Short mmCIF file of N, CA and C and ligand atoms in Angstrom, two decimals:
data_model
loop_
_atom_site.label_atom_id
_atom_site.label_comp_id
_atom_site.label_asym_id
_atom_site.label_seq_id
_atom_site.Cartn_x
_atom_site.Cartn_y
_atom_site.Cartn_z
N MET A 200 89.02 119.36 95.10
CA MET A 200 90.17 119.51 93.91
C MET A 200 89.52 119.55 92.62
N THR A 201 90.87 120.93 91.41
CA THR A 201 90.06 120.28 90.65
C THR A 201 90.94 119.14 89.82
N ARG A 202 90.26 118.87 88.16
CA ARG A 202 90.32 117.56 87.95
C ARG A 202 91.65 117.79 86.92
N PRO A 203 92.77 117.19 87.28
CA PRO A 203 94.11 116.98 86.97
C PRO A 203 94.51 117.15 85.93
N THR A 204 94.88 117.09 85.10
CA THR A 204 95.67 116.89 83.71
C THR A 204 97.33 115.52 83.75
N PHE A 205 96.77 115.06 82.60
CA PHE A 205 98.51 114.25 82.77
C PHE A 205 97.95 114.48 81.31
N ALA A 206 100.28 114.30 81.07
CA ALA A 206 100.50 114.24 80.68
C ALA A 206 101.54 112.91 79.67
N VAL A 207 101.07 112.30 78.73
CA VAL A 207 102.66 111.19 78.42
C VAL A 207 103.15 111.38 76.78
N LEU A 208 103.58 111.94 77.02
CA LEU A 208 104.67 111.77 76.15
C LEU A 208 105.61 110.65 76.12
N ASN A 209 105.84 110.23 75.21
CA ASN A 209 106.62 108.91 74.82
C ASN A 209 107.98 110.09 73.53
N GLY A 210 109.14 108.99 73.13
CA GLY A 210 110.17 109.60 72.55
C GLY A 210 110.12 108.44 71.11
N PRO A 211 111.35 108.89 70.90
CA PRO A 211 112.11 108.26 69.88
C PRO A 211 111.87 107.68 69.41
N ASN A 212 110.88 105.82 67.69
CA ASN A 212 110.81 105.30 68.19
C ASN A 212 109.46 105.00 68.60
N LEU A 213 109.13 105.51 68.98
CA LEU A 213 107.72 105.18 69.95
C LEU A 213 106.19 105.14 69.59
N ASN A 214 106.53 106.04 68.55
CA ASN A 214 105.49 106.13 67.08
C ASN A 214 105.51 105.09 66.22
N LEU A 215 106.29 103.31 66.68
CA LEU A 215 106.46 101.75 65.30
C LEU A 215 106.15 101.20 66.85
N LEU A 216 105.98 101.39 67.69
CA LEU A 216 105.14 100.10 68.90
C LEU A 216 103.91 99.42 67.89
N GLY A 217 104.22 98.05 68.25
CA GLY A 217 103.69 97.23 67.77
C GLY A 217 104.56 96.74 66.60
N ILE A 218 105.37 96.99 65.73
CA ILE A 218 105.85 97.07 64.24
C ILE A 218 107.29 96.74 65.14
N ARG A 219 107.99 97.83 65.19
CA ARG A 219 108.78 97.61 65.92
C ARG A 219 109.39 96.36 66.91
N GLU A 220 110.67 96.35 66.61
CA GLU A 220 111.03 94.04 67.41
C GLU A 220 109.84 94.01 68.30
N PRO A 221 108.37 93.01 67.93
CA PRO A 221 107.57 92.84 68.82
C PRO A 221 108.45 92.16 70.39
N ASP A 222 108.93 91.07 69.69
CA ASP A 222 108.87 90.94 70.83
C ASP A 222 110.11 91.83 72.04
N LEU A 223 110.87 92.14 72.10
CA LEU A 223 110.95 93.61 72.94
C LEU A 223 109.10 94.20 73.63
N TYR A 224 108.87 94.84 72.62
CA TYR A 224 108.15 95.79 73.32
C TYR A 224 106.29 94.93 72.93
N GLY A 225 106.32 94.17 73.04
CA GLY A 225 104.56 94.16 72.40
C GLY A 225 104.04 94.01 70.86
N ALA A 226 103.05 94.24 70.90
CA ALA A 226 101.97 93.71 69.85
C ALA A 226 101.31 94.81 69.56
N GLU A 227 101.32 95.74 70.78
CA GLU A 227 100.68 96.75 70.51
C GLU A 227 101.28 98.43 70.17
N GLY A 228 100.23 99.53 69.35
CA GLY A 228 101.04 99.93 69.62
C GLY A 228 100.61 101.86 69.98
N LEU A 229 101.23 102.95 69.28
CA LEU A 229 101.09 103.81 70.38
C LEU A 229 99.41 104.28 70.07
N SER A 230 98.57 104.52 69.63
CA SER A 230 96.86 104.71 69.44
C SER A 230 96.84 103.59 70.94
N ASP A 231 96.60 102.03 70.16
CA ASP A 231 95.96 100.90 71.71
C ASP A 231 96.22 101.81 72.63
N ILE A 232 97.60 102.45 73.83
CA ILE A 232 98.17 102.75 74.67
C ILE A 232 97.27 103.69 74.47
N GLN A 233 97.41 105.21 74.06
CA GLN A 233 96.38 105.79 74.27
C GLN A 233 94.96 105.18 74.88
N GLN A 234 94.22 104.40 74.06
CA GLN A 234 92.95 104.10 74.26
C GLN A 234 93.49 103.86 75.60
N ARG A 235 94.24 103.22 76.24
CA ARG A 235 93.80 102.34 77.34
C ARG A 235 94.59 103.55 78.68
N CYS A 236 95.86 105.01 78.46
CA CYS A 236 95.88 105.50 79.42
C CYS A 236 94.24 105.99 79.09
N GLU A 237 93.48 106.69 78.64
CA GLU A 237 91.94 107.02 78.40
C GLU A 237 91.17 106.29 79.01
N LYS A 238 91.15 104.81 79.36
CA LYS A 238 90.49 104.45 80.09
C LYS A 238 90.45 104.84 81.24
N VAL A 239 91.93 104.56 81.55
CA VAL A 239 92.10 104.44 82.97
C VAL A 239 92.01 106.39 83.46
N ALA A 240 92.39 107.09 82.79
CA ALA A 240 91.69 108.02 83.40
C ALA A 240 91.06 108.44 83.84
N ALA A 241 89.77 108.05 82.78
CA ALA A 241 88.67 108.57 83.55
C ALA A 241 88.02 107.75 84.49
N GLU A 242 88.21 106.56 84.36
CA GLU A 242 88.97 106.23 86.06
C GLU A 242 88.68 106.97 87.18
N LEU A 243 89.62 107.07 86.55
CA LEU A 243 90.54 107.85 88.13
C LEU A 243 90.19 110.40 88.35
N ASP A 244 89.29 109.50 87.49
CA ASP A 244 88.66 111.30 87.40
C ASP A 244 89.80 111.91 86.62
N ALA A 245 90.51 111.39 85.50
CA ALA A 245 91.16 112.94 84.95
C ALA A 245 91.27 113.16 83.92
N ASP A 246 92.13 114.13 83.24
CA ASP A 246 92.14 114.15 81.45
C ASP A 246 93.45 113.33 81.52
N VAL A 247 93.17 112.95 80.59
CA VAL A 247 95.15 113.10 80.19
C VAL A 247 95.51 113.33 78.13
N GLU A 248 97.02 113.81 78.28
CA GLU A 248 96.99 113.94 76.53
C GLU A 248 98.10 113.72 75.88
N PHE A 249 98.19 113.55 74.70
CA PHE A 249 99.26 112.14 74.52
C PHE A 249 100.56 112.77 73.54
N PHE A 250 101.47 112.40 73.00
CA PHE A 250 102.83 113.56 72.65
C PHE A 250 103.74 112.95 72.11
N GLN A 251 104.55 112.62 71.29
CA GLN A 251 104.95 111.20 70.69
C GLN A 251 105.74 112.68 70.13
N SER A 252 107.49 112.39 69.94
CA SER A 252 108.34 112.58 69.18
C SER A 252 109.69 112.26 69.53
N ASN A 253 110.02 111.93 67.72
CA ASN A 253 110.82 111.39 67.17
C ASN A 253 113.09 113.01 67.65
N ASP A 254 112.19 114.24 68.40
CA ASP A 254 113.01 114.23 68.71
C ASP A 254 113.37 115.80 69.56
N GLU A 255 114.42 115.69 69.75
CA GLU A 255 114.55 115.58 71.92
C GLU A 255 114.67 117.38 72.04
N GLY A 256 115.08 118.34 71.01
CA GLY A 256 114.20 119.81 70.91
C GLY A 256 112.46 119.56 71.43
N ALA A 257 112.17 118.86 70.53
CA ALA A 257 110.54 118.99 71.21
C ALA A 257 110.37 118.44 71.72
N LEU A 258 110.68 117.09 72.41
CA LEU A 258 110.23 116.61 74.03
C LEU A 258 110.18 118.02 74.95
N VAL A 259 112.29 118.24 74.53
CA VAL A 259 112.48 118.99 76.13
C VAL A 259 110.90 120.19 75.20
N ASP A 260 111.11 120.99 75.13
CA ASP A 260 109.14 121.50 74.39
C ASP A 260 108.17 121.49 75.17
N GLU A 261 107.67 120.60 74.96
CA GLU A 261 106.24 120.49 74.73
C GLU A 261 106.97 119.58 76.85
N ILE A 262 107.88 119.75 77.20
CA ILE A 262 108.41 118.74 78.58
C ILE A 262 107.46 120.14 79.52
N GLN A 263 108.62 121.56 79.03
CA GLN A 263 108.65 123.19 79.25
C GLN A 263 107.39 123.09 79.44
N ALA A 264 106.48 122.64 77.91
CA ALA A 264 104.52 123.24 78.02
C ALA A 264 103.86 121.94 79.24
N ARG A 265 104.80 121.78 79.85
CA ARG A 265 103.80 120.83 80.97
C ARG A 265 103.79 120.80 82.28
N ARG A 266 103.91 122.15 82.41
CA ARG A 266 104.47 123.06 83.54
C ARG A 266 103.46 123.12 84.38
N ASP A 267 102.17 123.01 83.88
CA ASP A 267 101.04 123.18 84.84
C ASP A 267 100.65 121.66 85.24
N ASN A 268 100.45 121.04 84.91
CA ASN A 268 100.18 119.89 84.12
C ASN A 268 100.37 118.44 85.73
N ALA A 269 99.06 118.24 86.08
CA ALA A 269 99.26 117.33 87.57
C ALA A 269 100.65 116.44 87.89
N GLY A 270 101.42 116.11 85.77
CA GLY A 270 102.44 115.09 86.09
C GLY A 270 102.10 114.74 85.15
N ILE A 271 103.39 113.69 84.21
CA ILE A 271 104.01 113.35 83.31
C ILE A 271 104.78 111.80 83.61
N VAL A 272 103.87 111.47 82.00
CA VAL A 272 104.59 109.70 82.54
C VAL A 272 105.30 110.02 81.05
N LEU A 273 106.63 109.83 80.74
CA LEU A 273 107.10 110.15 80.26
C LEU A 273 108.12 108.94 80.27
N ASN A 274 108.30 107.37 78.90
CA ASN A 274 108.52 107.71 77.98
C ASN A 274 109.87 108.08 76.92
N ALA A 275 111.06 108.40 77.43
CA ALA A 275 112.18 109.31 76.56
C ALA A 275 112.83 107.90 75.71
N GLY A 276 112.66 107.22 75.03
CA GLY A 276 113.44 106.08 74.73
C GLY A 276 114.26 105.94 74.57
N ALA A 277 115.11 106.28 73.52
CA ALA A 277 116.61 106.15 73.69
C ALA A 277 117.45 108.18 74.49
N TYR A 278 116.85 108.13 73.84
CA TYR A 278 117.08 110.14 75.34
C TYR A 278 117.04 109.92 76.45
N THR A 279 116.52 108.81 77.19
CA THR A 279 116.73 108.56 78.70
C THR A 279 118.33 108.52 79.07
N HIS A 280 118.61 107.39 78.54
CA HIS A 280 119.95 107.67 78.39
C HIS A 280 121.24 107.74 77.26
N THR A 281 121.11 109.42 76.70
CA THR A 281 121.88 110.56 76.57
C THR A 281 121.02 111.87 76.65
N SER A 282 120.29 111.84 77.54
CA SER A 282 119.63 113.38 77.60
C SER A 282 119.64 114.17 78.40
N VAL A 283 121.10 115.38 78.87
CA VAL A 283 120.80 116.26 80.24
C VAL A 283 119.72 117.09 78.97
N ALA A 284 119.45 117.80 78.37
CA ALA A 284 118.37 118.78 77.61
C ALA A 284 116.84 118.36 78.33
N ILE A 285 116.63 116.59 78.78
CA ILE A 285 115.92 116.05 79.03
C ILE A 285 115.75 116.08 80.03
N ARG A 286 116.10 115.93 80.63
CA ARG A 286 116.78 116.15 82.11
C ARG A 286 115.98 117.84 82.74
N ASP A 287 117.13 118.33 81.78
CA ASP A 287 116.73 119.79 82.49
C ASP A 287 116.18 120.47 82.93
N ALA A 288 114.82 119.68 81.53
CA ALA A 288 113.40 120.06 80.94
C ALA A 288 113.02 119.30 82.76
N LEU A 289 112.62 118.43 82.69
CA LEU A 289 112.16 117.82 84.40
C LEU A 289 112.09 118.89 84.93
N ALA A 290 113.64 119.15 85.41
CA ALA A 290 114.60 119.94 86.31
C ALA A 290 112.90 120.51 86.57
N ALA A 291 113.73 121.80 85.43
CA ALA A 291 113.11 122.97 85.41
C ALA A 291 111.74 123.08 86.13
N VAL A 292 110.05 122.55 85.69
CA VAL A 292 109.59 122.96 85.20
C VAL A 292 108.72 121.63 86.78
N GLN A 293 108.85 121.07 87.11
CA GLN A 293 109.25 120.51 88.45
C GLN A 293 107.97 119.69 88.26
N VAL A 294 107.53 119.16 87.67
CA VAL A 294 106.16 118.49 87.81
C VAL A 294 106.38 116.31 88.57
N PRO A 295 105.98 115.92 88.78
CA PRO A 295 106.39 114.97 89.62
C PRO A 295 105.94 114.00 88.13
N PHE A 296 107.56 113.62 87.38
CA PHE A 296 106.62 112.15 86.52
C PHE A 296 108.06 111.23 87.18
N VAL A 297 107.13 110.47 86.85
CA VAL A 297 107.16 108.39 86.32
C VAL A 297 108.24 108.04 84.63
N GLU A 298 108.77 107.83 85.12
CA GLU A 298 109.52 107.20 83.98
C GLU A 298 108.75 105.85 83.97
N VAL A 299 108.97 105.42 82.21
CA VAL A 299 107.95 104.76 81.57
C VAL A 299 109.30 103.72 80.82
N HIS A 300 109.49 103.07 81.15
CA HIS A 300 110.27 101.31 79.92
C HIS A 300 109.48 100.34 79.08
N ILE A 301 109.35 99.47 78.84
CA ILE A 301 108.26 98.61 78.17
C ILE A 301 108.99 97.38 78.01
N SER A 302 110.37 97.97 78.11
CA SER A 302 111.56 96.23 78.42
C SER A 302 111.91 95.88 79.37
N ASN A 303 112.62 95.56 79.94
CA ASN A 303 113.49 95.75 81.03
C ASN A 303 114.88 95.92 80.64
N VAL A 304 115.42 96.56 81.08
CA VAL A 304 116.43 97.80 80.14
C VAL A 304 117.52 96.65 81.13
N PHE A 305 117.21 96.98 82.28
CA PHE A 305 118.39 96.30 82.81
C PHE A 305 118.93 94.50 82.48
N ALA A 306 118.01 94.37 81.71
CA ALA A 306 117.98 92.95 81.23
C ALA A 306 118.30 92.82 79.42
N ARG A 307 119.00 94.02 79.06
CA ARG A 307 119.71 94.03 77.48
C ARG A 307 120.47 95.23 78.13
N GLU A 308 121.24 96.11 76.89
CA GLU A 308 122.77 96.30 76.79
C GLU A 308 122.77 96.95 77.88
N ASP A 309 123.97 96.95 78.28
CA ASP A 309 124.75 97.61 79.12
C ASP A 309 124.91 99.72 78.83
N PHE A 310 124.48 99.74 78.21
CA PHE A 310 124.30 101.11 78.29
C PHE A 310 122.75 101.71 77.64
N ARG A 311 122.05 100.89 77.81
CA ARG A 311 120.41 101.19 78.61
C ARG A 311 120.40 101.41 80.34
N HIS A 312 121.18 100.72 80.86
CA HIS A 312 120.66 100.30 82.60
C HIS A 312 121.61 101.77 82.99
N ARG A 313 121.68 102.49 82.10
CA ARG A 313 121.85 104.11 82.81
C ARG A 313 120.88 105.24 81.92
N SER A 314 120.60 105.36 83.22
CA SER A 314 119.00 106.82 83.17
C SER A 314 119.42 107.36 83.18
N TYR A 315 119.29 108.46 82.44
CA TYR A 315 119.79 111.10 83.22
C TYR A 315 118.76 110.71 84.16
N LEU A 316 117.46 109.87 83.56
CA LEU A 316 116.30 110.77 84.51
C LEU A 316 115.38 110.39 85.85
N SER A 317 116.27 108.89 86.18
CA SER A 317 115.94 108.21 86.32
C SER A 317 115.86 108.67 88.89
N ASP A 318 116.57 109.53 88.98
CA ASP A 318 117.43 109.81 90.00
C ASP A 318 116.15 111.74 90.10
N ILE A 319 116.08 111.80 89.29
CA ILE A 319 114.97 113.22 90.09
C ILE A 319 113.58 113.16 89.65
N ALA A 320 113.73 111.34 89.81
CA ALA A 320 111.73 111.15 89.53
C ALA A 320 110.47 110.67 90.16
N ALA A 321 110.10 110.85 89.56
CA ALA A 321 108.48 110.22 91.53
C ALA A 321 108.91 108.70 91.30
N GLY A 322 109.23 107.86 89.95
CA GLY A 322 109.16 106.44 90.90
C GLY A 322 109.34 105.77 88.69
N VAL A 323 109.33 105.15 88.52
CA VAL A 323 110.42 104.25 87.63
C VAL A 323 109.40 102.77 87.15
N ILE A 324 108.89 102.52 86.47
CA ILE A 324 108.25 100.96 85.84
C ILE A 324 109.19 100.71 84.73
N VAL A 325 109.33 99.80 85.18
CA VAL A 325 110.29 98.49 83.89
C VAL A 325 110.51 97.24 83.35
N GLY A 326 110.03 97.37 82.55
CA GLY A 326 110.16 95.91 82.58
C GLY A 326 108.09 94.99 82.67
N CYS A 327 107.20 96.26 82.91
CA CYS A 327 105.83 95.77 82.75
C CYS A 327 104.84 95.91 80.84
N GLY A 328 105.99 95.29 79.67
CA GLY A 328 104.97 95.72 79.20
C GLY A 328 104.12 97.35 78.71
N VAL A 329 103.19 96.79 78.00
CA VAL A 329 102.69 98.79 77.91
C VAL A 329 101.87 98.66 79.21
N ASP A 330 101.48 98.05 79.98
CA ASP A 330 100.65 98.46 81.37
C ASP A 330 101.43 99.12 82.30
N GLY A 331 102.80 99.38 82.28
CA GLY A 331 103.72 100.48 82.40
C GLY A 331 103.57 102.22 82.63
N TYR A 332 101.98 101.69 81.85
CA TYR A 332 102.19 103.45 80.82
C TYR A 332 100.58 103.04 82.46
N GLU A 333 99.43 101.71 81.76
CA GLU A 333 98.57 102.77 83.54
C GLU A 333 98.49 102.54 84.99
N LEU A 334 100.16 101.51 85.27
CA LEU A 334 100.93 101.77 86.42
C LEU A 334 101.39 103.08 86.03
N ALA A 335 101.66 103.84 85.60
CA ALA A 335 102.42 104.95 86.09
C ALA A 335 101.42 106.20 86.51
N LEU A 336 100.22 106.20 85.25
CA LEU A 336 99.09 107.49 85.37
C LEU A 336 98.46 106.98 87.01
N ARG A 337 98.38 105.90 87.66
CA ARG A 337 97.15 105.17 89.06
C ARG A 337 98.62 105.85 90.03
N ARG A 338 100.05 106.00 89.59
CA ARG A 338 100.96 106.10 90.43
C ARG A 338 100.80 107.87 90.92
N LEU A 339 100.17 108.16 89.32
CA LEU A 339 100.38 109.93 90.24
C LEU A 339 98.98 110.13 89.59
N ALA A 340 98.27 110.01 90.01
CA ALA A 340 97.17 109.84 90.53
C ALA A 340 97.24 109.90 92.26
N SER A 341 97.72 109.35 92.65
CA SER A 341 97.70 108.41 93.60
C SER A 341 99.04 109.51 95.06
N LEU A 342 99.85 110.04 93.87
CA LEU A 342 100.93 110.86 94.37
C LEU A 342 100.14 112.12 95.44
N ILE A 343 98.90 112.53 94.11
CA ILE A 343 98.76 114.34 93.87
C ILE A 343 97.21 114.40 95.09
N SER A 344 96.94 112.91 94.84
CA SER A 344 95.31 113.05 95.88
C SER A 344 95.64 112.58 97.59
C1 DQA B 102 112.45 101.31 76.47
C2 DQA B 102 113.82 101.49 76.32
C3 DQA B 102 114.98 101.93 75.14
O1 DQA B 102 115.97 101.17 75.87
C4 DQA B 102 114.88 101.91 73.95
O2 DQA B 102 115.77 103.15 73.76
C5 DQA B 102 113.63 102.44 73.51
C6 DQA B 102 112.17 102.53 74.47
C7 DQA B 102 111.89 100.57 75.97
O3 DQA B 102 110.01 100.91 76.53
O4 DQA B 102 111.56 100.08 76.88
O5 DQA B 102 113.18 103.29 72.60
O6 DQA B 102 112.31 103.09 76.42
#
């Protein structure tokens, strides 16, 4: 099998991880998460590419550009609860994706209980902190093995 490439995509405000509401999201920043993912990817004999944007259209463009990737780990942040456009992009590219939320969205406000993505996801990881990204990569690797 050729070496798979996984994309790890992060949506709005996740560039502020480490500073933003640390009681909910922890002390690690996005660069720490990237390092963790690179370590797991090396273990899985895979490549990992990172992207973060606060912009919905930029995330749609990035998902479209990932149509040949082996899998996507996606924390769409608040767009999870609002974005038909991101859902449609994921449905269009047909790349298996795992939806990740650092916090337990089901223990939070009602509007966070609804996801436009979960029913078309290969898996959903919620409330496992930033470990969720690593778990998602491992799941994607086992899905394609
Ligand atoms: C989040 C949960 C979302 O409800 C929120 O808007 C985020 C982060 C999480 O990782 O827990 O930005 O996706």
